[in-house]
Short mmCIF file of N, CA, C and O in Angstrom, two decimals:
data_model
loop_
_atom_site.label_atom_id
_atom_site.label_comp_id
_atom_site.label_asym_id
_atom_site.label_seq_id
_atom_site.Cartn_x
_atom_site.Cartn_y
_atom_site.Cartn_z
N UNK A 1 110.64 90.48 111.61
CA UNK A 1 109.90 91.19 111.59
C UNK A 1 108.77 91.26 110.40
O UNK A 1 108.97 91.12 109.40
N UNK A 2 107.31 91.05 110.75
CA UNK A 2 106.23 91.26 109.69
C UNK A 2 106.66 92.73 108.68
O UNK A 2 106.62 93.85 109.34
N UNK A 3 106.29 92.60 107.60
CA UNK A 3 106.17 93.58 106.64
C UNK A 3 105.00 94.45 106.62
O UNK A 3 105.03 95.69 106.26
N UNK A 4 103.86 93.73 107.20
CA UNK A 4 102.49 94.34 107.24
C UNK A 4 102.06 94.21 108.39
O UNK A 4 102.25 93.35 109.50
N UNK A 5 101.18 95.38 108.85
CA UNK A 5 100.47 95.39 110.20
C UNK A 5 98.97 95.71 109.93
O UNK A 5 98.67 96.67 109.01
N UNK A 6 98.32 94.80 110.26
CA UNK A 6 96.53 94.81 109.88
C UNK A 6 95.81 95.58 111.07
O UNK A 6 96.04 94.97 112.16
N UNK A 7 95.33 96.41 110.75
CA UNK A 7 94.70 97.41 111.74
C UNK A 7 93.26 97.50 111.43
O UNK A 7 92.64 97.84 110.73
N UNK A 8 92.75 96.94 112.74
CA UNK A 8 90.89 96.85 112.93
C UNK A 8 90.82 97.68 114.21
O UNK A 8 90.53 96.85 115.21
N UNK A 9 90.52 98.88 114.13
CA UNK A 9 90.31 99.54 115.28
C UNK A 9 89.23 99.11 116.13
O UNK A 9 88.02 98.77 115.48
N UNK A 10 89.06 99.09 117.50
CA UNK A 10 87.94 98.47 118.01
C UNK A 10 86.71 99.44 118.03
O UNK A 10 85.45 98.74 118.27
N UNK A 11 86.79 100.53 117.64
CA UNK A 11 85.60 101.50 117.44
C UNK A 11 84.99 101.33 116.07
O UNK A 11 83.86 101.73 115.94
N UNK A 12 85.51 100.34 115.22
CA UNK A 12 85.08 100.00 114.12
C UNK A 12 84.43 98.87 113.93
O UNK A 12 84.79 97.74 114.68
N UNK A 13 83.62 98.43 112.80
CA UNK A 13 83.09 97.11 112.84
C UNK A 13 84.27 96.21 112.34
O UNK A 13 85.23 96.55 111.69
N UNK A 14 84.24 94.81 112.84
CA UNK A 14 84.94 93.93 112.43
C UNK A 14 84.58 92.79 111.31
O UNK A 14 83.23 92.55 111.54
N UNK A 15 85.12 92.59 110.32
CA UNK A 15 84.57 91.41 109.34
C UNK A 15 85.89 90.48 109.17
O UNK A 15 86.86 90.86 108.73
N UNK A 16 85.41 89.19 109.16
CA UNK A 16 86.55 88.22 108.50
C UNK A 16 87.02 88.39 107.22
O UNK A 16 87.98 87.82 106.96
N UNK A 17 86.30 89.15 106.43
CA UNK A 17 86.66 89.08 104.90
C UNK A 17 87.56 90.46 104.69
O UNK A 17 88.01 90.22 103.48
N UNK A 18 87.58 91.24 105.40
CA UNK A 18 88.67 92.07 105.03
C UNK A 18 89.31 93.03 106.12
O UNK A 18 88.47 92.92 107.31
N UNK A 19 90.06 93.77 106.23
CA UNK A 19 90.84 94.62 107.20
C UNK A 19 90.61 96.09 106.93
O UNK A 19 90.62 96.32 105.81
N UNK A 20 90.30 96.67 108.14
CA UNK A 20 90.11 98.28 107.77
C UNK A 20 91.38 98.92 107.23
O UNK A 20 91.20 99.83 106.46
N UNK A 21 92.32 98.75 107.72
CA UNK A 21 93.69 99.34 106.73
C UNK A 21 94.81 98.18 107.13
O UNK A 21 94.83 97.52 108.07
N UNK A 22 95.61 98.66 106.19
CA UNK A 22 97.20 97.77 106.32
C UNK A 22 98.25 98.57 106.51
O UNK A 22 98.19 99.30 105.49
N UNK A 23 99.23 98.50 107.24
CA UNK A 23 100.46 99.37 107.23
C UNK A 23 101.41 98.55 106.69
O UNK A 23 101.41 97.38 107.07
N UNK A 24 102.43 99.05 105.58
CA UNK A 24 103.38 98.33 105.14
C UNK A 24 104.54 99.05 105.31
O UNK A 24 104.89 100.16 105.19
N UNK A 25 105.49 98.13 105.87
CA UNK A 25 106.83 98.77 106.19
C UNK A 25 107.72 99.17 104.91
O UNK A 25 107.39 98.54 104.03
N UNK A 26 108.62 100.05 105.12
CA UNK A 26 109.79 100.31 104.05
C UNK A 26 110.47 98.99 103.54
O UNK A 26 111.20 99.15 102.72
N UNK A 27 110.43 98.00 104.23
CA UNK A 27 111.18 97.01 103.89
C UNK A 27 110.65 96.12 102.66
O UNK A 27 110.77 94.82 102.26
N UNK A 28 109.43 96.61 101.99
CA UNK A 28 108.87 95.72 101.15
C UNK A 28 108.57 96.51 99.82
O UNK A 28 108.63 97.85 99.71
N UNK A 29 108.64 95.68 98.62
CA UNK A 29 108.62 96.62 97.21
C UNK A 29 107.10 96.50 97.06
O UNK A 29 106.25 95.56 97.42
N UNK A 30 106.51 97.76 96.57
CA UNK A 30 105.05 97.76 96.53
C UNK A 30 104.71 97.52 94.96
O UNK A 30 105.36 98.25 94.07
N UNK A 31 103.96 96.74 94.82
CA UNK A 31 103.63 96.24 93.17
C UNK A 31 101.98 96.78 93.19
O UNK A 31 101.09 96.30 93.95
N UNK A 32 101.70 97.51 92.44
CA UNK A 32 100.29 97.97 91.93
C UNK A 32 99.88 97.32 90.63
O UNK A 32 100.62 97.38 89.47
N UNK A 33 98.63 96.39 90.61
CA UNK A 33 98.42 95.61 89.67
C UNK A 33 97.21 96.47 89.12
O UNK A 33 96.20 96.56 89.73
N UNK A 34 97.28 96.89 87.78
CA UNK A 34 96.18 97.50 87.15
C UNK A 34 94.83 96.94 86.83
O UNK A 34 94.95 95.47 86.82
N UNK A 35 93.96 97.30 86.69
CA UNK A 35 92.58 96.64 86.42
C UNK A 35 92.66 95.65 85.57
O UNK A 35 92.85 95.53 84.62
N UNK A 36 92.19 94.36 86.19
CA UNK A 36 92.44 93.10 85.40
C UNK A 36 90.71 92.57 85.10
O UNK A 36 89.97 92.81 85.88
N UNK A 37 90.49 92.13 83.68
CA UNK A 37 89.20 91.77 83.49
C UNK A 37 89.32 89.98 83.54
O UNK A 37 90.19 89.52 83.44
N UNK A 38 87.92 89.72 83.46
CA UNK A 38 87.79 88.38 83.22
C UNK A 38 87.96 87.68 81.84
O UNK A 38 87.10 87.23 81.20
N UNK A 39 89.37 87.75 81.16
CA UNK A 39 89.47 87.27 79.86
C UNK A 39 90.67 86.70 80.07
O UNK A 39 91.58 86.41 80.91
N UNK A 40 91.11 85.37 79.38
CA UNK A 40 91.93 84.59 79.14
C UNK A 40 93.20 85.02 78.46
O UNK A 40 93.35 86.26 78.13
N UNK A 41 94.22 84.22 78.49
CA UNK A 41 95.32 84.60 77.90
C UNK A 41 95.27 85.15 76.39
O UNK A 41 96.34 85.96 75.97
N UNK A 42 94.31 84.85 75.60
CA UNK A 42 94.09 85.20 74.04
C UNK A 42 93.19 86.75 74.38
O UNK A 42 93.13 87.09 73.22
N UNK A 43 92.82 87.09 75.54
CA UNK A 43 92.04 88.35 75.51
C UNK A 43 90.51 87.99 75.35
O UNK A 43 89.82 89.09 75.34
N UNK A 44 90.22 86.87 75.34
CA UNK A 44 88.68 86.42 75.17
C UNK A 44 88.12 86.55 76.65
O UNK A 44 88.67 85.97 77.44
N UNK A 45 86.78 87.17 76.71
CA UNK A 45 86.04 87.19 77.69
C UNK A 45 85.77 85.71 78.24
O UNK A 45 85.25 84.79 77.22
N UNK A 46 85.94 85.31 79.52
CA UNK A 46 85.86 83.81 79.92
C UNK A 46 84.46 83.37 79.90
O UNK A 46 83.92 82.15 79.97
N UNK A 47 83.24 84.24 80.12
CA UNK A 47 82.05 83.83 80.29
C UNK A 47 81.05 85.17 80.65
O UNK A 47 81.36 86.36 80.86
N UNK A 48 79.88 85.10 80.60
CA UNK A 48 78.74 86.14 80.45
C UNK A 48 78.68 86.61 82.01
O UNK A 48 78.05 87.67 82.39
N UNK A 49 79.06 85.87 82.96
CA UNK A 49 78.54 86.06 84.59
C UNK A 49 79.63 86.51 85.24
O UNK A 49 80.78 86.35 84.93
N UNK A 50 79.29 87.10 86.55
CA UNK A 50 80.30 87.73 87.35
C UNK A 50 81.08 86.68 87.84
O UNK A 50 82.55 86.95 88.00
N UNK A 51 80.45 85.54 88.38
CA UNK A 51 81.65 84.70 88.99
C UNK A 51 82.61 84.08 88.36
O UNK A 51 83.79 84.19 88.58
N UNK A 52 82.27 83.69 87.12
CA UNK A 52 83.39 83.38 86.01
C UNK A 52 84.24 84.40 85.81
O UNK A 52 85.53 84.19 85.72
N UNK A 53 84.03 85.35 85.57
CA UNK A 53 84.61 86.63 85.11
C UNK A 53 85.68 87.12 86.16
O UNK A 53 86.73 87.36 86.16
N UNK A 54 84.82 87.16 87.53
CA UNK A 54 85.75 87.57 88.72
C UNK A 54 86.85 86.49 88.94
O UNK A 54 87.91 86.76 89.46
N UNK A 55 86.45 85.29 88.94
CA UNK A 55 87.59 84.15 89.14
C UNK A 55 88.57 84.42 88.27
O UNK A 55 89.81 84.44 88.71
N UNK A 56 88.31 84.65 86.94
CA UNK A 56 89.52 85.05 86.13
C UNK A 56 90.21 86.30 86.21
O UNK A 56 91.64 86.03 86.38
N UNK A 57 89.38 87.18 86.55
CA UNK A 57 90.27 88.71 86.83
C UNK A 57 91.05 88.31 88.13
O UNK A 57 92.19 88.74 88.33
N UNK A 58 90.61 87.67 88.98
CA UNK A 58 91.59 87.28 90.51
C UNK A 58 92.86 86.49 90.11
O UNK A 58 93.74 86.92 90.39
N UNK A 59 92.47 85.65 88.99
CA UNK A 59 93.74 84.73 88.88
C UNK A 59 94.52 85.49 87.85
O UNK A 59 95.84 85.61 87.93
N UNK A 60 93.98 86.55 87.17
CA UNK A 60 94.80 87.60 86.25
C UNK A 60 95.77 88.27 87.39
O UNK A 60 97.05 88.72 87.13
N UNK A 61 95.17 88.85 88.24
CA UNK A 61 95.88 89.63 89.34
C UNK A 61 97.03 88.78 89.94
O UNK A 61 98.21 89.37 90.13
N UNK A 62 96.82 87.51 90.28
CA UNK A 62 97.52 86.45 90.97
C UNK A 62 98.65 86.35 90.29
O UNK A 62 100.04 86.30 90.57
N UNK A 63 98.46 86.47 89.01
CA UNK A 63 99.54 86.11 87.85
C UNK A 63 100.52 87.09 87.88
O UNK A 63 101.68 87.02 87.73
N UNK A 64 99.96 88.39 87.89
CA UNK A 64 100.80 89.51 87.90
C UNK A 64 101.75 89.63 89.21
O UNK A 64 102.85 90.02 89.07
N UNK A 65 101.01 89.20 90.19
CA UNK A 65 101.71 89.39 91.46
C UNK A 65 102.85 88.32 91.60
O UNK A 65 104.18 88.70 92.00
N UNK A 66 102.69 87.11 90.93
CA UNK A 66 103.51 86.28 91.22
C UNK A 66 104.79 86.42 90.16
O UNK A 66 105.72 86.04 90.38
N UNK A 67 104.38 87.21 88.69
CA UNK A 67 105.32 87.52 87.80
C UNK A 67 106.29 88.59 88.66
O UNK A 67 107.56 88.71 88.29
N UNK A 68 106.02 89.34 89.55
CA UNK A 68 106.61 90.34 90.43
C UNK A 68 107.65 89.73 91.44
O UNK A 68 108.15 90.14 92.18
N UNK A 69 107.46 88.47 91.79
CA UNK A 69 108.04 87.71 92.65
C UNK A 69 107.23 87.52 94.03
O UNK A 69 107.77 87.18 95.03
N UNK A 70 105.96 87.65 94.03
CA UNK A 70 105.16 87.32 95.24
C UNK A 70 104.11 86.55 95.14
O UNK A 70 104.17 85.88 94.10
N UNK A 71 103.35 86.57 96.03
CA UNK A 71 102.18 85.41 96.08
C UNK A 71 100.92 86.23 96.44
O UNK A 71 100.60 87.37 96.78
N UNK A 72 99.84 85.69 96.28
CA UNK A 72 98.23 86.14 96.57
C UNK A 72 98.48 86.74 97.91
O UNK A 72 97.97 87.75 98.47
N UNK A 73 99.20 85.89 98.87
CA UNK A 73 99.44 86.31 100.49
C UNK A 73 99.90 87.71 100.56
O UNK A 73 99.83 88.17 101.65
N UNK A 74 100.55 88.25 99.59
CA UNK A 74 101.29 89.45 99.64
C UNK A 74 100.34 90.76 99.16
O UNK A 74 100.53 91.81 99.44
N UNK A 75 99.26 90.09 98.99
CA UNK A 75 98.34 91.40 98.26
C UNK A 75 97.61 92.16 99.83
O UNK A 75 97.36 91.44 100.65
N UNK A 76 97.76 93.39 99.61
CA UNK A 76 97.15 94.18 101.04
C UNK A 76 95.92 95.03 100.55
O UNK A 76 95.54 95.46 101.44
N UNK A 77 95.79 95.01 99.30
CA UNK A 77 94.59 95.87 98.92
C UNK A 77 94.05 95.38 97.86
O UNK A 77 94.53 95.36 96.86
N UNK A 78 92.79 95.21 97.60
CA UNK A 78 91.76 94.76 96.22
C UNK A 78 91.08 95.77 96.12
O UNK A 78 90.34 96.57 97.29
N UNK A 79 90.85 96.42 94.96
CA UNK A 79 89.49 97.24 94.60
C UNK A 79 88.92 96.38 93.52
O UNK A 79 89.42 95.98 92.58
N UNK A 80 87.55 95.99 93.83
CA UNK A 80 86.82 95.28 92.95
C UNK A 80 85.50 96.26 92.50
O UNK A 80 84.88 96.71 93.16
N UNK A 81 85.56 96.41 91.00
CA UNK A 81 84.20 97.11 90.37
C UNK A 81 83.52 96.05 89.75
O UNK A 81 84.00 95.02 88.97
N UNK A 82 82.11 95.94 89.83
CA UNK A 82 81.54 95.08 89.12
C UNK A 82 79.92 95.75 88.63
O UNK A 82 79.49 96.91 89.35
N UNK A 83 79.61 95.24 87.54
CA UNK A 83 78.37 95.99 86.97
C UNK A 83 77.14 95.54 87.86
O UNK A 83 76.95 94.60 88.49
N UNK A 84 76.36 96.98 88.03
CA UNK A 84 75.45 96.80 88.91
C UNK A 84 74.02 95.86 88.50
O UNK A 84 73.34 95.40 89.50
N UNK A 85 74.16 95.32 87.55
CA UNK A 85 73.23 94.34 87.47
C UNK A 85 73.50 92.77 87.67
O UNK A 85 72.98 91.92 87.15
N UNK A 86 74.81 92.73 88.35
CA UNK A 86 75.19 91.54 88.54
C UNK A 86 75.11 91.10 90.19
O UNK A 86 75.35 92.08 90.79
N UNK A 87 74.95 89.84 90.54
CA UNK A 87 74.80 89.64 91.77
C UNK A 87 75.88 89.71 92.70
O UNK A 87 77.12 88.93 92.33
N UNK A 88 76.16 90.54 93.66
CA UNK A 88 77.44 90.75 94.49
C UNK A 88 77.85 89.26 94.94
O UNK A 88 79.34 89.15 95.04
N UNK A 89 76.94 88.75 95.43
CA UNK A 89 77.36 87.28 96.01
C UNK A 89 78.23 86.51 94.98
O UNK A 89 79.20 85.80 95.54
N UNK A 90 78.14 86.31 94.07
CA UNK A 90 78.95 85.66 92.95
C UNK A 90 80.51 86.07 93.05
O UNK A 90 81.22 85.47 93.11
N UNK A 91 80.56 87.40 92.89
CA UNK A 91 81.95 88.02 93.06
C UNK A 91 82.65 87.73 94.43
O UNK A 91 83.82 87.36 94.24
N UNK A 92 81.71 87.77 95.42
CA UNK A 92 82.43 87.45 96.84
C UNK A 92 82.85 85.93 96.74
O UNK A 92 83.85 85.51 97.29
N UNK A 93 81.92 85.10 96.17
CA UNK A 93 82.31 83.52 96.27
C UNK A 93 83.46 83.54 95.61
O UNK A 93 84.28 82.57 96.03
N UNK A 94 83.64 84.23 94.00
CA UNK A 94 85.10 84.19 93.53
C UNK A 94 86.12 84.55 94.38
O UNK A 94 87.28 83.86 94.50
N UNK A 95 86.03 85.53 95.28
CA UNK A 95 87.05 86.03 95.99
C UNK A 95 87.61 85.16 97.06
O UNK A 95 88.33 84.74 97.42
N UNK A 96 86.36 84.44 97.63
CA UNK A 96 86.68 83.44 98.97
C UNK A 96 87.34 82.23 98.34
O UNK A 96 88.20 81.50 98.90
N UNK A 97 87.07 81.89 97.21
CA UNK A 97 87.80 80.89 96.34
C UNK A 97 89.18 81.03 96.38
O UNK A 97 90.01 80.14 96.61
N UNK A 98 89.74 82.14 95.87
CA UNK A 98 91.07 82.31 95.72
C UNK A 98 91.71 82.81 97.18
O UNK A 98 92.54 82.16 97.47
N UNK A 99 91.06 83.56 98.15
CA UNK A 99 91.76 83.86 99.25
C UNK A 99 91.42 82.92 100.37
O UNK A 99 92.38 82.93 101.11
N UNK A 100 90.46 81.90 100.37
CA UNK A 100 90.13 81.28 101.58
C UNK A 100 89.80 82.12 102.92
O UNK A 100 89.55 83.04 102.73
N UNK A 101 90.27 81.37 103.66
CA UNK A 101 89.89 82.02 104.94
C UNK A 101 91.38 82.26 105.89
O UNK A 101 91.32 82.03 106.90
N UNK A 102 92.21 82.61 104.94
CA UNK A 102 93.30 83.01 105.68
C UNK A 102 93.12 84.08 106.69
O UNK A 102 92.36 85.02 106.71
N UNK A 103 94.05 84.14 107.53
CA UNK A 103 94.23 85.49 108.80
C UNK A 103 94.47 86.52 108.04
O UNK A 103 95.05 86.72 106.86
N UNK A 104 94.20 87.76 108.49
CA UNK A 104 94.76 88.99 108.00
C UNK A 104 94.21 89.12 106.60
O UNK A 104 95.20 89.38 105.92
N UNK A 105 93.10 89.25 106.23
CA UNK A 105 92.84 89.55 104.95
C UNK A 105 92.98 91.09 104.44
O UNK A 105 93.22 91.88 105.73
N UNK A 106 93.33 91.31 103.13
CA UNK A 106 93.58 92.70 103.00
C UNK A 106 92.52 93.52 103.03
O UNK A 106 91.49 93.41 103.29
N UNK A 107 92.59 94.71 102.95
CA UNK A 107 91.88 95.95 102.83
C UNK A 107 91.12 95.77 101.50
O UNK A 107 91.82 95.49 100.47
N UNK A 108 89.83 96.07 101.24
CA UNK A 108 88.94 95.81 100.25
C UNK A 108 88.14 97.02 99.93
O UNK A 108 87.36 97.77 100.92
N UNK A 109 87.97 97.46 98.81
CA UNK A 109 86.90 98.55 98.33
C UNK A 109 86.03 97.68 97.18
O UNK A 109 86.77 97.28 96.28
N UNK A 110 84.85 97.63 97.31
CA UNK A 110 84.08 97.31 96.21
C UNK A 110 83.01 98.09 95.79
O UNK A 110 82.47 98.95 96.68
N UNK A 111 82.83 98.51 94.63
CA UNK A 111 82.18 99.46 93.86
C UNK A 111 81.32 98.85 92.90
O UNK A 111 81.86 98.15 91.92
N UNK A 112 80.11 99.43 92.85
CA UNK A 112 79.10 98.84 91.67
C UNK A 112 79.25 100.00 90.47
O UNK A 112 79.15 101.31 90.90
N UNK A 113 79.11 99.74 89.35
CA UNK A 113 79.00 100.41 88.31
C UNK A 113 77.92 100.12 87.28
O UNK A 113 77.73 98.88 87.25
N UNK A 114 77.86 101.24 86.24
CA UNK A 114 76.76 100.92 85.29
C UNK A 114 77.67 100.33 84.22
O UNK A 114 76.57 99.51 83.53
N UNK A 115 78.69 100.23 83.87
CA UNK A 115 79.22 99.48 82.76
C UNK A 115 80.91 99.67 82.71
O UNK A 115 81.31 100.62 83.31
N UNK A 116 81.44 99.02 81.79
CA UNK A 116 82.61 99.21 81.37
C UNK A 116 82.91 99.37 79.72
O UNK A 116 81.96 99.39 79.17
N UNK A 117 84.09 99.94 79.37
CA UNK A 117 84.01 100.38 78.00
C UNK A 117 84.16 99.26 77.16
O UNK A 117 83.55 99.45 75.91
N UNK A 118 84.64 98.00 77.45
CA UNK A 118 84.51 96.61 76.56
C UNK A 118 83.08 96.26 76.82
O UNK A 118 82.85 95.78 78.04
N UNK A 119 82.61 95.69 75.80
CA UNK A 119 81.21 95.07 75.76
C UNK A 119 81.56 93.81 76.38
O UNK A 119 82.36 93.11 76.00
N UNK A 120 80.51 93.12 77.35
CA UNK A 120 80.61 92.09 77.91
C UNK A 120 81.47 91.78 78.85
O UNK A 120 81.32 90.81 79.62
N UNK A 121 82.15 92.83 79.42
CA UNK A 121 82.81 92.71 80.68
C UNK A 121 81.88 93.02 81.84
O UNK A 121 81.28 94.08 81.74
N UNK A 122 81.98 92.22 82.99
CA UNK A 122 81.13 92.85 84.18
C UNK A 122 81.80 93.13 85.36
O UNK A 122 81.23 93.42 86.46
N UNK A 123 83.19 92.80 85.46
CA UNK A 123 83.86 93.33 86.39
C UNK A 123 85.37 93.68 86.06
O UNK A 123 85.91 93.17 84.86
N UNK A 124 85.91 94.26 86.99
CA UNK A 124 87.52 94.78 87.01
C UNK A 124 88.11 94.71 88.16
O UNK A 124 87.36 94.91 89.21
N UNK A 125 89.28 94.14 88.41
CA UNK A 125 89.75 93.94 89.75
C UNK A 125 91.26 94.50 89.70
O UNK A 125 91.96 94.23 88.86
N UNK A 126 91.47 95.19 90.69
CA UNK A 126 92.96 96.00 90.93
C UNK A 126 93.46 95.43 92.27
O UNK A 126 92.54 95.31 93.14
N UNK A 127 94.87 95.47 92.38
CA UNK A 127 95.37 95.03 93.56
C UNK A 127 96.67 95.89 94.07
O UNK A 127 97.41 96.41 92.93
N UNK A 128 96.92 95.88 95.19
CA UNK A 128 98.32 96.52 95.66
C UNK A 128 99.10 95.27 96.56
O UNK A 128 98.36 94.92 97.22
N UNK A 129 100.08 94.92 96.20
CA UNK A 129 101.05 93.94 96.68
C UNK A 129 102.02 94.52 97.51
O UNK A 129 102.58 95.22 96.99
N UNK A 130 102.58 94.16 98.60
CA UNK A 130 103.76 94.29 99.38
C UNK A 130 104.79 93.20 99.38
O UNK A 130 104.44 92.24 100.40
N UNK A 131 105.61 93.29 98.57
CA UNK A 131 106.39 91.79 98.42
C UNK A 131 107.85 92.26 98.98
O UNK A 131 108.40 93.10 99.07
N UNK A 132 108.27 91.16 100.07
CA UNK A 132 109.45 91.61 100.84
C UNK A 132 110.58 91.75 99.59
O UNK A 132 110.96 91.29 98.86
N UNK A 133 111.45 93.07 99.87
CA UNK A 133 112.41 93.60 99.31
C UNK A 133 113.57 92.55 99.04
O UNK A 133 113.91 91.77 100.01
N UNK A 134 113.93 92.48 98.01
CA UNK A 134 115.02 91.51 97.57
C UNK A 134 116.44 92.00 97.97
O UNK A 134 116.74 92.94 97.72
#
């Protein structure tokens, strides 16, 4: 039995990049990954642009999920914040590089913001994963 059910009501728009809602059964451990920035292991910002920072932030989220015993495929919800002076297409391109065209994409929220507390940061990404209970 699948731990997740991807829900796209017929009365709502359909998009191959995201799912409207995801139901997770009680047989899963839920992992909440706090906001990740585009920084490397030493804490240095990887680049000035959204695409490079989003790519690294997504990899940081994946690293957290893997450390909890899961994979990127276990992510059921992404929240992506990016600075409003950055091109959204670059963030989406980085997401597609990581997620690809897998079926049943997670639910996604994307928010434009005026800035972040740390200078040089242009995006922050958080996620929720549903990992099969051990």
